[in-house]
Amino acid sequence: MFRMETEVDKERHAALGERLGAANSHRSPVLRALRTSPLGEEVPLQVWLLDDTTGELAGGLAGRTWARWLHVDLLWVDDRHRGARLGSRLLAEAERVARTERDCARARLETWDFQAPDFYRKQGYEVVGEVMDYPPGVTEYILIKTLTARNGT
C-alpha cells in the first residue's frame, strides 16, 4: 500500500530532484557525460543597472548558464527609464558574458504576450513555442537565440 501527501517538503523535493537527475543520467549518455563535466554546473548570471546619482535599481537581468546555454529568467527596467534602450543593454551584456566568459552557444527565455515578445524578436530571438492560456487568458512564448561573436564567428 501507498499513501499520498500534498504538503510542501523541502527535503523530499531535494531527494526527488537528485533521484530524477540520477535516472536521467542513467538513461541518457549525453546527460551522463554532461553531469561529470564543467558544463553540467548551473551558474547564476546577473546584470544590474544602478542609477549613478541615487544608487537605486533602474533595471536588471537574472538568469543562469548551463550546458552552453544562457537561460534568462528575469529582465526588468523601471518605467521611468523605458525607451532608453536599457533592456537591450542588459540583454546584450548577459549574452556577452555567456558567450565570451562561459562559452555559451545559445540563449533561451520565456515571456508573456503582454510583456515583451516583440522586444526579444528585435534582439534576434525566435519564437520556438507557444503555450496558450498560461495563465488563463495569456499566451506564454518560448524564445531562443544563437549567440555569435560580433564578427560572425
XYZ file of N, CA and C in Angstrom:
459
model
N 0.825 -1.189 0.000
C 0.000 0.000 0.000
C 0.867 1.250 0.000
N 0.297 2.316 -0.485
C 0.961 3.610 -0.514
C -0.017 4.663 -0.031
N 0.518 5.737 0.517
C -0.328 6.874 0.861
C 0.217 8.084 0.110
N -0.641 8.989 -0.200
C -0.243 10.221 -0.873
C -0.348 11.375 0.093
N 0.594 12.313 -0.030
C 0.585 13.522 0.769
C 0.784 14.705 -0.164
N 0.258 15.861 0.219
C 0.375 17.040 -0.633
C 1.076 18.207 0.034
N 1.649 18.000 1.228
C 2.307 19.126 1.881
C 3.655 19.414 1.214
N 4.091 20.653 1.331
C 5.386 21.059 0.811
C 6.466 20.497 1.729
N 7.458 19.827 1.136
C 8.523 19.198 1.910
C 9.842 19.426 1.179
N 10.664 20.321 1.701
C 11.917 20.691 1.043
C 12.871 19.504 0.922
N 12.949 18.679 1.933
C 13.856 17.525 1.891
C 13.427 16.528 0.825
N 12.147 16.237 0.754
C 11.655 15.321 -0.285
C 11.842 15.935 -1.668
N 11.637 17.242 -1.756
C 11.823 17.923 -3.031
C 13.267 17.765 -3.509
N 14.222 17.967 -2.622
C 15.639 17.812 -2.977
C 15.930 16.360 -3.363
N 15.393 15.411 -2.620
C 15.602 13.997 -2.935
C 15.001 13.646 -4.289
N 13.829 14.186 -4.566
C 13.174 13.956 -5.852
C 14.059 14.447 -6.996
N 14.604 15.663 -6.856
C 15.486 16.204 -7.887
C 16.725 15.349 -8.088
N 17.329 14.890 -6.993
C 18.519 14.038 -7.090
C 18.196 12.713 -7.766
N 17.082 12.113 -7.395
C 16.712 10.812 -7.974
C 16.354 10.939 -9.448
N 15.644 12.002 -9.801
C 15.321 12.200 -11.218
C 16.597 12.449 -12.014
N 17.514 13.270 -11.467
C 18.782 13.517 -12.139
C 19.571 12.244 -12.356
N 19.609 11.390 -11.351
C 20.321 10.118 -11.473
C 19.654 9.220 -12.514
N 18.321 9.166 -12.518
C 17.608 8.347 -13.503
C 17.843 8.880 -14.918
N 17.803 10.207 -15.078
C 18.057 10.792 -16.394
C 19.470 10.491 -16.864
N 20.439 10.629 -15.967
C 21.832 10.343 -16.319
C 22.006 8.875 -16.709
N 21.312 7.986 -16.021
C 21.390 6.560 -16.329
C 20.852 6.270 -17.731
N 19.805 6.975 -18.107
C 19.135 6.706 -19.388
C 19.727 7.470 -20.568
N 20.471 8.546 -20.301
C 20.985 9.380 -21.388
C 22.503 9.507 -21.298
N 23.232 8.971 -22.271
C 24.683 9.132 -22.263
C 25.092 10.608 -22.343
N 24.296 11.421 -23.008
C 24.599 12.849 -23.126
C 24.522 13.505 -21.753
N 23.445 13.267 -21.023
C 23.315 13.850 -19.691
C 24.335 13.261 -18.720
N 24.656 11.984 -18.877
C 25.663 11.360 -18.016
C 27.009 12.058 -18.193
N 27.402 12.308 -19.439
C 28.669 12.999 -19.709
C 28.611 14.444 -19.226
N 27.493 15.095 -19.442
C 27.337 16.482 -19.020
C 27.432 16.605 -17.499
N 26.832 15.683 -16.811
C 26.807 15.727 -15.346
C 28.209 15.710 -14.736
N 29.152 15.093 -15.408
C 30.514 14.998 -14.885
C 31.463 16.004 -15.524
N 30.934 16.919 -16.335
C 31.787 17.922 -16.974
C 31.530 19.292 -16.347
N 32.455 20.232 -16.538
C 32.224 21.592 -16.027
C 30.969 22.243 -16.609
N 30.561 21.837 -17.808
C 29.357 22.398 -18.426
C 28.086 21.995 -17.686
N 28.165 20.965 -16.867
C 26.996 20.485 -16.138
C 26.649 21.313 -14.919
N 27.494 22.270 -14.588
C 27.234 23.119 -13.423
C 26.384 24.319 -13.833
N 25.276 24.522 -13.133
C 24.430 25.686 -13.369
C 25.010 26.862 -12.597
N 25.296 27.965 -13.322
C 25.957 29.114 -12.711
C 25.071 30.354 -12.874
N 24.732 31.038 -11.788
C 23.921 32.253 -11.891
C 24.629 33.331 -12.722
N 23.846 34.114 -13.437
C 24.354 35.259 -14.183
C 23.404 36.422 -13.915
N 23.948 37.513 -13.401
C 23.119 38.678 -13.083
C 23.798 39.939 -13.591
N 22.989 40.841 -14.130
C 23.458 42.141 -14.619
C 22.533 43.192 -14.022
N 23.110 44.214 -13.388
C 22.326 45.242 -12.704
C 22.604 46.607 -13.298
N 21.566 47.426 -13.405
C 21.688 48.830 -13.791
C 21.318 49.675 -12.580
N 22.277 50.444 -12.108
C 22.061 51.272 -10.930
C 22.169 52.739 -11.313
N 21.269 53.562 -10.807
C 21.294 54.998 -11.049
C 22.544 55.584 -10.389
N 23.382 56.274 -11.183
C 24.636 56.841 -10.670
C 24.424 57.834 -9.540
N 23.335 58.570 -9.584
C 23.138 59.612 -8.574
C 22.498 59.089 -7.294
N 21.562 58.138 -7.412
C 20.839 57.659 -6.228
C 21.261 56.265 -5.780
N 21.877 55.506 -6.676
C 22.227 54.123 -6.367
C 21.052 53.175 -6.469
N 19.882 53.713 -6.833
C 18.681 52.887 -6.932
C 18.749 51.953 -8.133
N 18.063 50.840 -8.007
C 17.970 49.877 -9.087
C 17.110 50.443 -10.206
N 17.687 50.570 -11.395
C 16.961 51.069 -12.560
C 16.537 49.927 -13.475
N 17.197 48.796 -13.337
C 16.875 47.637 -14.158
C 17.799 46.494 -13.807
N 17.434 45.324 -14.290
C 18.278 44.176 -14.016
C 17.871 42.965 -14.814
N 18.803 42.037 -14.878
C 18.589 40.770 -15.546
C 19.137 39.681 -14.629
N 18.360 38.641 -14.428
C 18.794 37.485 -13.653
C 18.567 36.242 -14.495
N 19.583 35.438 -14.564
C 19.494 34.200 -15.332
C 20.538 33.223 -14.844
N 20.856 32.277 -15.705
C 21.832 31.256 -15.365
C 22.389 30.655 -16.635
N 23.569 30.086 -16.521
C 24.144 29.371 -17.650
C 24.284 27.905 -17.272
N 24.077 27.064 -18.250
C 24.174 25.617 -18.068
C 24.268 24.969 -19.436
N 25.195 24.054 -19.600
C 25.301 23.242 -20.818
C 25.429 24.100 -22.079
N 26.220 25.174 -21.973
C 26.459 26.106 -23.076
C 25.197 26.882 -23.479
N 24.251 27.031 -22.559
C 23.038 27.816 -22.775
C 22.959 28.908 -21.715
N 22.510 30.077 -22.135
C 22.090 31.137 -21.222
C 20.579 31.027 -21.100
N 20.079 30.977 -19.877
C 18.632 30.995 -19.653
C 18.309 32.279 -18.900
N 17.602 33.176 -19.556
C 17.189 34.433 -18.929
C 15.894 34.169 -18.179
N 15.953 34.371 -16.864
C 14.770 34.152 -16.029
C 13.973 35.435 -15.834
N 14.667 36.546 -15.589
C 14.015 37.820 -15.289
C 14.734 38.953 -15.999
N 13.981 39.870 -16.581
C 14.531 41.101 -17.157
C 13.522 42.200 -16.888
N 13.988 43.275 -16.249
C 13.086 44.360 -15.856
C 13.815 45.688 -15.957
N 13.084 46.707 -16.436
C 13.574 48.090 -16.457
C 12.481 48.962 -15.856
N 12.872 49.837 -14.931
C 11.933 50.750 -14.294
C 11.208 51.578 -15.355
N 9.923 51.773 -15.173
C 9.114 52.535 -16.137
C 9.709 53.909 -16.443
N 10.329 54.538 -15.461
C 10.910 55.876 -15.671
C 12.041 55.871 -16.690
N 12.611 54.714 -16.960
C 13.763 54.625 -17.850
C 13.459 53.872 -19.146
N 12.199 53.548 -19.348
C 11.829 52.835 -20.575
C 12.096 53.721 -21.790
N 12.464 53.088 -22.888
C 12.732 53.820 -24.116
C 14.172 54.273 -24.243
N 14.983 54.025 -23.235
C 16.394 54.440 -23.268
C 17.302 53.276 -23.673
N 16.723 52.198 -24.163
C 17.458 51.010 -24.630
C 18.200 50.287 -23.504
N 17.765 50.487 -22.273
C 18.420 49.817 -21.158
C 18.171 48.305 -21.178
N 16.983 47.895 -21.568
C 16.700 46.461 -21.686
C 17.610 45.805 -22.707
N 17.811 46.486 -23.831
C 18.722 45.961 -24.858
C 20.139 45.853 -24.324
N 20.559 46.849 -23.546
C 21.910 46.834 -22.978
C 22.074 45.713 -21.961
N 21.079 45.529 -21.114
C 21.128 44.437 -20.133
C 21.238 43.077 -20.828
N 20.385 42.878 -21.813
C 20.379 41.608 -22.527
C 21.690 41.388 -23.270
N 22.181 42.421 -23.931
C 23.440 42.303 -24.675
C 24.609 41.972 -23.742
N 24.636 42.571 -22.564
C 25.720 42.283 -21.610
C 25.632 40.845 -21.098
N 24.446 40.382 -20.797
C 24.283 38.994 -20.351
C 24.710 38.033 -21.458
N 24.315 38.324 -22.688
C 24.713 37.481 -23.822
C 26.226 37.507 -24.008
N 26.844 38.681 -23.843
C 28.294 38.798 -23.993
C 29.018 37.945 -22.954
N 28.602 38.076 -21.700
C 29.219 37.289 -20.628
C 29.028 35.803 -20.904
N 27.819 35.405 -21.262
C 27.526 33.997 -21.527
C 28.384 33.470 -22.680
N 28.513 34.262 -23.725
C 29.251 33.841 -24.920
C 30.761 33.836 -24.680
N 31.295 34.953 -24.166
C 32.747 35.097 -24.108
C 33.380 34.531 -22.844
N 32.652 34.548 -21.729
C 33.234 34.073 -20.479
C 32.774 32.674 -20.093
N 31.653 32.228 -20.685
C 31.107 30.927 -20.286
C 30.880 29.997 -21.465
N 31.328 30.426 -22.641
C 31.291 29.596 -23.852
C 29.891 29.116 -24.225
N 28.883 29.949 -23.976
C 27.517 29.587 -24.347
C 27.300 29.809 -25.839
N 26.560 28.918 -26.443
C 26.261 28.991 -27.871
C 24.842 29.477 -28.145
N 23.962 29.353 -27.142
C 22.558 29.714 -27.341
C 21.991 30.348 -26.082
N 20.853 31.029 -26.277
C 20.125 31.626 -25.159
C 18.654 31.266 -25.301
N 17.976 31.217 -24.164
C 16.531 30.944 -24.168
C 15.861 31.752 -23.074
N 14.574 31.977 -23.257
C 13.788 32.697 -22.269
C 12.317 32.469 -22.540
N 11.515 32.864 -21.575
C 10.067 32.819 -21.728
C 9.533 34.220 -21.448
N 8.481 34.588 -22.160
C 7.821 35.870 -21.926
C 6.339 35.707 -22.243
N 5.525 36.536 -21.622
C 4.091 36.510 -21.896
C 3.742 37.501 -22.995
N 2.559 37.301 -23.602
C 2.146 38.127 -24.743
C 2.048 39.608 -24.391
N 1.747 39.945 -23.133
C 1.622 41.355 -22.754
C 2.956 41.944 -22.299
N 3.987 41.126 -22.213
C 5.289 41.619 -21.777
C 6.096 42.090 -22.981
N 6.967 41.235 -23.509
C 7.941 41.758 -24.463
C 8.310 40.827 -25.610
N 7.383 40.069 -26.193
C 7.818 39.197 -27.297
C 8.404 39.976 -28.474
N 7.845 41.140 -28.790
C 8.379 41.925 -29.907
C 9.770 42.475 -29.584
N 9.989 42.884 -28.344
C 11.311 43.342 -27.925
C 12.343 42.245 -28.159
N 12.041 41.026 -27.739
C 13.007 39.936 -27.888
C 13.230 39.575 -29.356
N 12.172 39.635 -30.157
C 12.347 39.385 -31.598
C 13.312 40.406 -32.202
N 13.205 41.667 -31.797
C 14.112 42.709 -32.293
C 15.551 42.455 -31.856
N 15.727 41.708 -30.762
C 17.068 41.385 -30.273
C 17.604 40.104 -30.920
N 16.866 39.563 -31.872
C 17.325 38.378 -32.595
C 16.792 37.054 -32.085
N 15.840 37.091 -31.162
C 15.265 35.858 -30.639
C 14.152 35.372 -31.553
N 13.979 34.067 -31.590
C 12.977 33.437 -32.434
C 12.016 32.644 -31.552
N 10.727 32.787 -31.812
C 9.719 32.029 -31.069
C 9.785 30.570 -31.525
N 9.976 29.672 -30.559
C 10.018 28.238 -30.871
C 8.864 27.488 -30.216
N 8.105 28.191 -29.373
C 6.971 27.541 -28.739
C 6.001 28.550 -28.172
N 4.747 28.149 -28.123
C 3.690 28.966 -27.526
C 2.866 28.074 -26.612
N 2.550 28.602 -25.446
C 1.676 27.892 -24.516
C 0.454 28.791 -24.325
N -0.629 28.400 -24.952
C -1.856 29.184 -24.896
C -2.519 29.042 -23.530
N -3.120 30.147 -23.081
C -3.931 30.139 -21.864
C -3.126 29.794 -20.612
N -1.837 30.277 -20.589
C -0.970 30.034 -19.425
C -0.368 31.324 -18.958
N -0.916 31.944 -17.919
C -2.138 31.579 -17.197
C -3.365 31.878 -18.045
N -4.553 31.530 -17.572
C -5.757 31.739 -18.370
C -5.846 33.155 -18.938
N -6.070 33.219 -20.253
C -6.194 34.494 -20.942
C -4.880 35.057 -21.450
N -3.770 34.362 -21.205
C -2.441 34.841 -21.583
C -1.731 33.757 -22.385
N -0.890 34.170 -23.320
C -0.042 33.241 -24.058
C 1.399 33.429 -23.611
N 2.050 32.329 -23.308
C 3.473 32.360 -22.986
C 4.253 31.953 -24.230
N 5.329 32.694 -24.511
C 6.203 32.386 -25.641
C 7.540 31.884 -25.126
N 8.075 30.895 -25.801
C 9.418 30.392 -25.539
C 10.267 30.837 -26.727
N 11.353 31.541 -26.436
C 12.206 32.084 -27.494
C 13.644 31.621 -27.310
N 14.354 31.468 -28.439
C 15.773 31.120 -28.393
C 16.555 32.006 -29.352
N 17.857 32.057 -29.135
C 18.747 32.830 -29.981
C 20.097 32.127 -30.027
N 20.705 32.103 -31.199
C 22.073 31.612 -31.316
C 22.993 32.768 -30.997
N 23.928 32.530 -30.086
C 24.876 33.567 -29.694
C 26.124 33.434 -30.564
N 26.421 34.495 -31.285
C 27.612 34.501 -32.139
C 28.487 35.679 -31.791
N 29.758 35.556 -32.105
C 30.682 36.680 -31.878
C 30.302 37.832 -32.788
N 30.754 39.031 -32.435
C 30.416 40.220 -33.223
C 30.869 40.111 -34.667
N 31.980 39.439 -34.907
C 32.471 39.327 -36.287
C 31.817 38.168 -37.027
N 30.831 37.530 -36.352
C 30.076 36.491 -37.036
C 30.671 35.109 -36.884
N 31.752 34.984 -36.142
C 32.349 33.659 -35.986
C 31.919 33.011 -34.699
